[in-house]
């Protein structure tokens, strides 16, 4: 299937590693011109070298919780490439803490990185897309937004709000030909989930809830996100696409593996 993405300009936040890095690789493979932003300068330098070997890639240091930084990031991407066609709001952080032990600073940090950044990038990214005739915005939600998770109250609250914001933006941006969707990953094999996945007892409990009986590879998400960004998905907006191996689609998926 020809997705028709050759030459499109893509901006990916938190793109220097993990899911964001794999998304960048996937868009470059489609012939896109890609801008990757991150706050981790070391990871950004490594990404610039490896992604630059795959195609035209611009790397940008940015704190996506800061409005001035975001406005500058979007402006530099537009100035460099001449437009912005696709924005992937991928930047996020996962910090475990029970609500009774959660202090205000950790709450603010989680909401800022996971939610405020999506608002800021969508606002300024939309401004560019509106001037250039349209575009696509895709936001990272989480399974914790669908079914809350003990120890992840701030994270789940932020990601649930991302889904709400996605649907609001889908309606508000539609007159300017800008589509907005979100995706819901399950447990993805990245640095953010390494602690849980590397503990045998915890990993086995998590796998028992997943019918496909494996954790997602970042490429499992990237291929779906690339499709959502293409004109093949031109009638999709305000949608929340689940990419989680069927996690808890039934109460007892582990029973299918017990025979």
CSV table of C-alpha atoms in Angstrom, one decimal:
chain,number,residue,atom,x,y,z
A,1,UNK,CA,0.0,0.0,0.0
A,2,UNK,CA,1.4,3.4,-1.0
A,3,UNK,CA,0.8,5.7,1.9
A,4,UNK,CA,1.7,8.8,-0.1
A,5,UNK,CA,3.9,10.3,2.6
A,6,UNK,CA,7.0,11.0,0.5
A,7,UNK,CA,8.2,14.6,1.2
A,8,UNK,CA,5.8,15.2,4.1
A,9,UNK,CA,7.3,17.1,7.1
A,10,UNK,CA,6.9,15.3,10.5
A,11,UNK,CA,7.7,16.7,13.9
A,12,UNK,CA,8.1,14.2,16.8
A,13,UNK,CA,8.4,15.2,20.4
A,14,UNK,CA,10.5,13.0,22.7
A,15,UNK,CA,11.8,11.4,19.5
A,16,UNK,CA,15.4,10.7,20.5
A,17,UNK,CA,14.8,7.3,22.0
A,18,UNK,CA,12.1,4.7,22.7
A,19,UNK,CA,8.8,4.9,20.8
A,20,UNK,CA,9.6,8.3,19.4
A,21,UNK,CA,12.8,7.2,17.9
A,22,UNK,CA,11.1,4.2,16.2
A,23,UNK,CA,8.4,6.5,14.9
A,24,UNK,CA,11.0,8.7,13.4
A,25,UNK,CA,12.7,5.7,11.7
A,26,UNK,CA,9.3,4.6,10.3
A,27,UNK,CA,8.5,8.0,8.8
A,28,UNK,CA,12.0,8.3,7.3
A,29,UNK,CA,11.5,4.9,5.7
A,30,UNK,CA,8.4,6.4,4.0
A,31,UNK,CA,10.5,9.2,2.5
A,32,UNK,CA,9.4,11.9,5.0
A,33,UNK,CA,11.4,14.8,6.2
A,34,UNK,CA,11.6,14.5,10.0
A,35,UNK,CA,12.2,16.9,12.9
A,36,UNK,CA,12.9,15.2,16.2
A,37,UNK,CA,12.8,17.1,19.5
A,38,UNK,CA,14.0,16.0,22.9
A,39,UNK,CA,15.2,17.5,26.2
A,40,UNK,CA,17.9,14.8,26.6
A,41,UNK,CA,20.9,16.3,24.7
A,42,UNK,CA,23.0,13.2,24.8
A,43,UNK,CA,20.2,11.1,23.3
A,44,UNK,CA,19.5,13.8,20.8
A,45,UNK,CA,23.1,13.8,19.6
A,46,UNK,CA,23.0,10.0,19.1
A,47,UNK,CA,19.7,10.2,17.3
A,48,UNK,CA,21.0,12.9,15.0
A,49,UNK,CA,23.8,10.6,13.9
A,50,UNK,CA,21.7,7.4,13.4
A,51,UNK,CA,18.6,9.0,12.0
A,52,UNK,CA,20.6,11.3,9.7
A,53,UNK,CA,21.9,8.1,7.9
A,54,UNK,CA,18.3,7.2,7.0
A,55,UNK,CA,17.1,10.5,5.5
A,56,UNK,CA,16.6,14.2,6.0
A,57,UNK,CA,16.4,14.7,9.8
A,58,UNK,CA,16.5,17.9,11.9
A,59,UNK,CA,17.1,17.6,15.7
A,60,UNK,CA,15.9,20.2,18.1
A,61,UNK,CA,16.5,20.6,21.8
A,62,UNK,CA,13.2,21.6,23.5
A,63,UNK,CA,11.4,21.6,26.8
A,64,UNK,CA,7.9,20.8,25.6
A,65,UNK,CA,6.4,22.0,28.9
A,66,UNK,CA,7.6,25.6,28.2
A,67,UNK,CA,5.5,27.7,25.8
A,68,UNK,CA,8.4,29.8,24.5
A,69,UNK,CA,10.4,26.6,23.8
A,70,UNK,CA,7.5,25.0,22.0
A,71,UNK,CA,6.8,28.1,19.9
A,72,UNK,CA,10.4,28.3,18.9
A,73,UNK,CA,10.6,24.5,18.1
A,74,UNK,CA,7.6,24.7,15.8
A,75,UNK,CA,8.9,27.9,14.2
A,76,UNK,CA,12.3,26.4,13.5
A,77,UNK,CA,10.8,23.3,12.0
A,78,UNK,CA,8.6,25.4,9.7
A,79,UNK,CA,11.4,27.7,8.7
A,80,UNK,CA,13.7,24.8,8.0
A,81,UNK,CA,11.3,22.6,6.0
A,82,UNK,CA,8.8,25.3,4.8
A,83,UNK,CA,5.8,23.7,6.4
A,84,UNK,CA,4.6,21.1,9.0
A,85,UNK,CA,2.3,18.3,7.9
A,86,UNK,CA,2.3,15.9,10.8
A,87,UNK,CA,2.8,16.4,14.5
A,88,UNK,CA,3.4,13.4,16.8
A,89,UNK,CA,3.0,14.4,20.5
A,90,UNK,CA,5.0,11.5,21.9
A,91,UNK,CA,6.9,13.1,24.8
A,92,UNK,CA,6.0,11.6,28.1
A,93,UNK,CA,7.2,10.4,31.5
A,94,UNK,CA,6.1,7.6,33.8
A,95,UNK,CA,6.7,8.0,37.6
A,96,UNK,CA,5.2,5.5,40.0
A,97,UNK,CA,3.8,6.8,43.3
A,98,UNK,CA,0.7,6.1,45.4
A,99,UNK,CA,-1.7,9.0,45.7
A,100,UNK,CA,-1.3,9.3,49.4
A,101,UNK,CA,2.5,9.7,48.9
A,102,UNK,CA,2.2,11.9,45.8
A,103,UNK,CA,3.5,15.4,46.4
A,104,UNK,CA,2.6,18.5,44.5
A,105,UNK,CA,5.9,18.7,42.6
A,106,UNK,CA,5.6,15.2,41.2
A,107,UNK,CA,2.0,15.7,40.3
A,108,UNK,CA,2.8,18.9,38.4
A,109,UNK,CA,5.8,17.3,36.7
A,110,UNK,CA,3.6,14.4,35.4
A,111,UNK,CA,0.8,16.7,34.3
A,112,UNK,CA,3.2,19.1,32.6
A,113,UNK,CA,5.1,16.5,30.6
A,114,UNK,CA,2.2,14.3,29.7
A,115,UNK,CA,-0.6,16.8,29.2
A,116,UNK,CA,0.5,20.4,29.1
A,117,UNK,CA,3.1,19.5,26.4
A,118,UNK,CA,0.3,18.0,24.2
A,119,UNK,CA,-1.7,21.2,24.6
A,120,UNK,CA,1.2,23.5,23.8
A,121,UNK,CA,2.5,21.5,20.8
A,122,UNK,CA,-1.0,21.1,19.4
A,123,UNK,CA,-1.7,24.8,19.8
A,124,UNK,CA,1.4,26.0,18.0
A,125,UNK,CA,1.6,23.1,15.5
A,126,UNK,CA,-2.0,23.8,14.5
A,127,UNK,CA,-1.1,27.4,13.8
A,128,UNK,CA,1.4,26.3,11.2
A,129,UNK,CA,-0.9,23.6,9.7
A,130,UNK,CA,-3.7,26.1,9.4
A,131,UNK,CA,-1.5,28.5,7.4
A,132,UNK,CA,-0.4,25.7,5.1
A,133,UNK,CA,-3.8,24.1,4.4
A,134,UNK,CA,-4.1,21.2,6.8
A,135,UNK,CA,-2.3,18.4,8.6
A,136,UNK,CA,-2.4,15.6,11.1
A,137,UNK,CA,-1.8,15.6,14.9
A,138,UNK,CA,-1.4,12.3,16.7
A,139,UNK,CA,-1.3,12.2,20.5
A,140,UNK,CA,0.1,9.5,22.8
A,141,UNK,CA,-2.4,8.3,25.4
A,142,UNK,CA,-2.0,5.2,27.5
A,143,UNK,CA,-3.9,2.1,28.7
A,144,UNK,CA,-3.8,3.8,32.1
A,145,UNK,CA,-6.3,6.3,30.6
A,146,UNK,CA,-8.7,3.6,29.9
A,147,UNK,CA,-8.3,1.5,33.0
A,148,UNK,CA,-6.6,3.3,35.9
A,149,UNK,CA,-3.5,1.7,37.4
A,150,UNK,CA,-2.5,1.6,41.1
A,151,UNK,CA,0.6,3.8,41.6
A,152,UNK,CA,0.0,5.8,38.5
A,153,UNK,CA,-2.7,8.2,39.5
A,154,UNK,CA,-1.0,11.3,38.1
A,155,UNK,CA,0.0,9.6,34.9
A,156,UNK,CA,-3.4,8.1,34.3
A,157,UNK,CA,-5.1,11.3,35.0
A,158,UNK,CA,-2.9,13.2,32.5
A,159,UNK,CA,-3.4,10.6,29.8
A,160,UNK,CA,-7.2,10.5,30.3
A,161,UNK,CA,-7.1,14.2,29.8
A,162,UNK,CA,-5.0,13.7,26.6
A,163,UNK,CA,-7.9,11.7,25.1
A,164,UNK,CA,-10.4,14.4,26.0
A,165,UNK,CA,-8.2,17.1,24.5
A,166,UNK,CA,-7.7,15.0,21.4
A,167,UNK,CA,-11.4,14.8,20.8
A,168,UNK,CA,-11.9,18.5,21.5
A,169,UNK,CA,-9.1,19.5,19.1
A,170,UNK,CA,-10.5,17.1,16.4
A,171,UNK,CA,-13.7,19.1,16.3
A,172,UNK,CA,-12.1,22.6,16.7
A,173,UNK,CA,-9.4,21.9,14.0
A,174,UNK,CA,-11.5,20.1,11.5
A,175,UNK,CA,-12.6,23.3,9.6
A,176,UNK,CA,-8.9,23.9,8.8
A,177,UNK,CA,-8.4,20.4,7.5
A,178,UNK,CA,-6.4,19.2,10.5
A,179,UNK,CA,-7.2,15.7,11.8
A,180,UNK,CA,-6.4,14.8,15.4
A,181,UNK,CA,-6.3,11.2,16.8
A,182,UNK,CA,-4.8,9.5,19.7
A,183,UNK,CA,-3.3,6.0,20.3
A,184,UNK,CA,-3.4,3.8,23.4
A,185,UNK,CA,-0.4,1.6,23.8
A,186,UNK,CA,-0.1,-1.2,26.3
A,187,UNK,CA,3.2,-2.2,27.8
A,188,UNK,CA,5.9,-1.3,25.3
A,189,UNK,CA,9.5,-2.5,25.6
A,190,UNK,CA,11.3,0.8,26.2
A,191,UNK,CA,13.4,2.4,28.9
A,192,UNK,CA,10.2,3.6,30.6
A,193,UNK,CA,8.9,0.1,31.4
A,194,UNK,CA,12.3,-1.6,31.9
A,195,UNK,CA,11.9,-1.9,35.7
A,196,UNK,CA,8.5,-3.7,35.4
A,197,UNK,CA,9.5,-5.9,32.5
A,198,UNK,CA,12.8,-7.0,34.1
A,199,UNK,CA,11.2,-8.2,37.3
A,200,UNK,CA,10.1,-11.8,36.5
A,201,UNK,CA,7.1,-11.8,38.9
A,202,UNK,CA,5.8,-8.5,37.7
A,203,UNK,CA,6.4,-9.3,34.0
A,204,UNK,CA,4.5,-12.6,34.3
A,205,UNK,CA,1.5,-10.9,35.9
A,206,UNK,CA,1.4,-8.3,33.1
A,207,UNK,CA,1.8,-10.9,30.4
A,208,UNK,CA,-1.1,-12.8,31.8
A,209,UNK,CA,-3.4,-9.9,30.9
A,210,UNK,CA,-2.3,-9.8,27.3
A,211,UNK,CA,-3.8,-12.3,24.9
A,212,UNK,CA,-0.9,-12.0,22.5
A,213,UNK,CA,1.4,-12.9,25.4
A,214,UNK,CA,4.2,-10.5,24.6
A,215,UNK,CA,5.1,-6.9,25.2
A,216,UNK,CA,4.9,-4.5,22.3
A,217,UNK,CA,8.0,-3.6,20.3
A,218,UNK,CA,8.1,0.2,19.5
A,219,UNK,CA,7.8,-0.8,15.8
A,220,UNK,CA,4.4,-2.3,16.5
A,221,UNK,CA,3.2,1.2,17.4
A,222,UNK,CA,5.2,3.1,14.7
A,223,UNK,CA,3.6,1.2,11.8
A,224,UNK,CA,0.1,2.1,13.0
A,225,UNK,CA,1.0,5.7,13.7
A,226,UNK,CA,2.4,6.1,10.2
A,227,UNK,CA,-0.9,4.7,8.7
A,228,UNK,CA,-2.9,7.2,10.9
A,229,UNK,CA,-0.8,10.0,9.5
A,230,UNK,CA,-1.5,9.1,5.9
A,231,UNK,CA,-4.4,9.9,3.6
A,232,UNK,CA,-5.4,6.2,3.8
A,233,UNK,CA,-6.8,7.3,7.2
A,234,UNK,CA,-8.3,10.6,5.9
A,235,UNK,CA,-11.8,9.9,7.5
A,236,UNK,CA,-10.4,9.3,10.9
A,237,UNK,CA,-10.4,12.1,13.4
A,238,UNK,CA,-11.3,12.2,17.1
A,239,UNK,CA,-10.4,8.5,17.2
A,240,UNK,CA,-8.6,6.6,19.9
A,241,UNK,CA,-6.8,3.6,18.5
A,242,UNK,CA,-5.8,0.9,20.9
A,243,UNK,CA,-2.5,-0.9,20.2
A,244,UNK,CA,-2.0,-3.2,23.2
A,245,UNK,CA,-2.1,-6.8,22.1
A,246,UNK,CA,-5.7,-7.2,23.4
A,247,UNK,CA,-4.8,-6.3,26.9
A,248,UNK,CA,-7.7,-7.1,29.2
A,249,UNK,CA,-10.1,-7.4,26.3
A,250,UNK,CA,-11.6,-10.2,28.4
A,251,UNK,CA,-11.3,-10.8,32.2
A,252,UNK,CA,-9.1,-13.9,31.9
A,253,UNK,CA,-6.9,-13.9,28.8
A,254,UNK,CA,-4.4,-16.2,30.5
A,255,UNK,CA,-7.0,-19.0,30.5
A,256,UNK,CA,-6.5,-19.4,26.7
A,257,UNK,CA,-2.9,-20.3,27.4
A,258,UNK,CA,-3.5,-22.9,30.1
A,259,UNK,CA,-4.7,-25.8,27.8
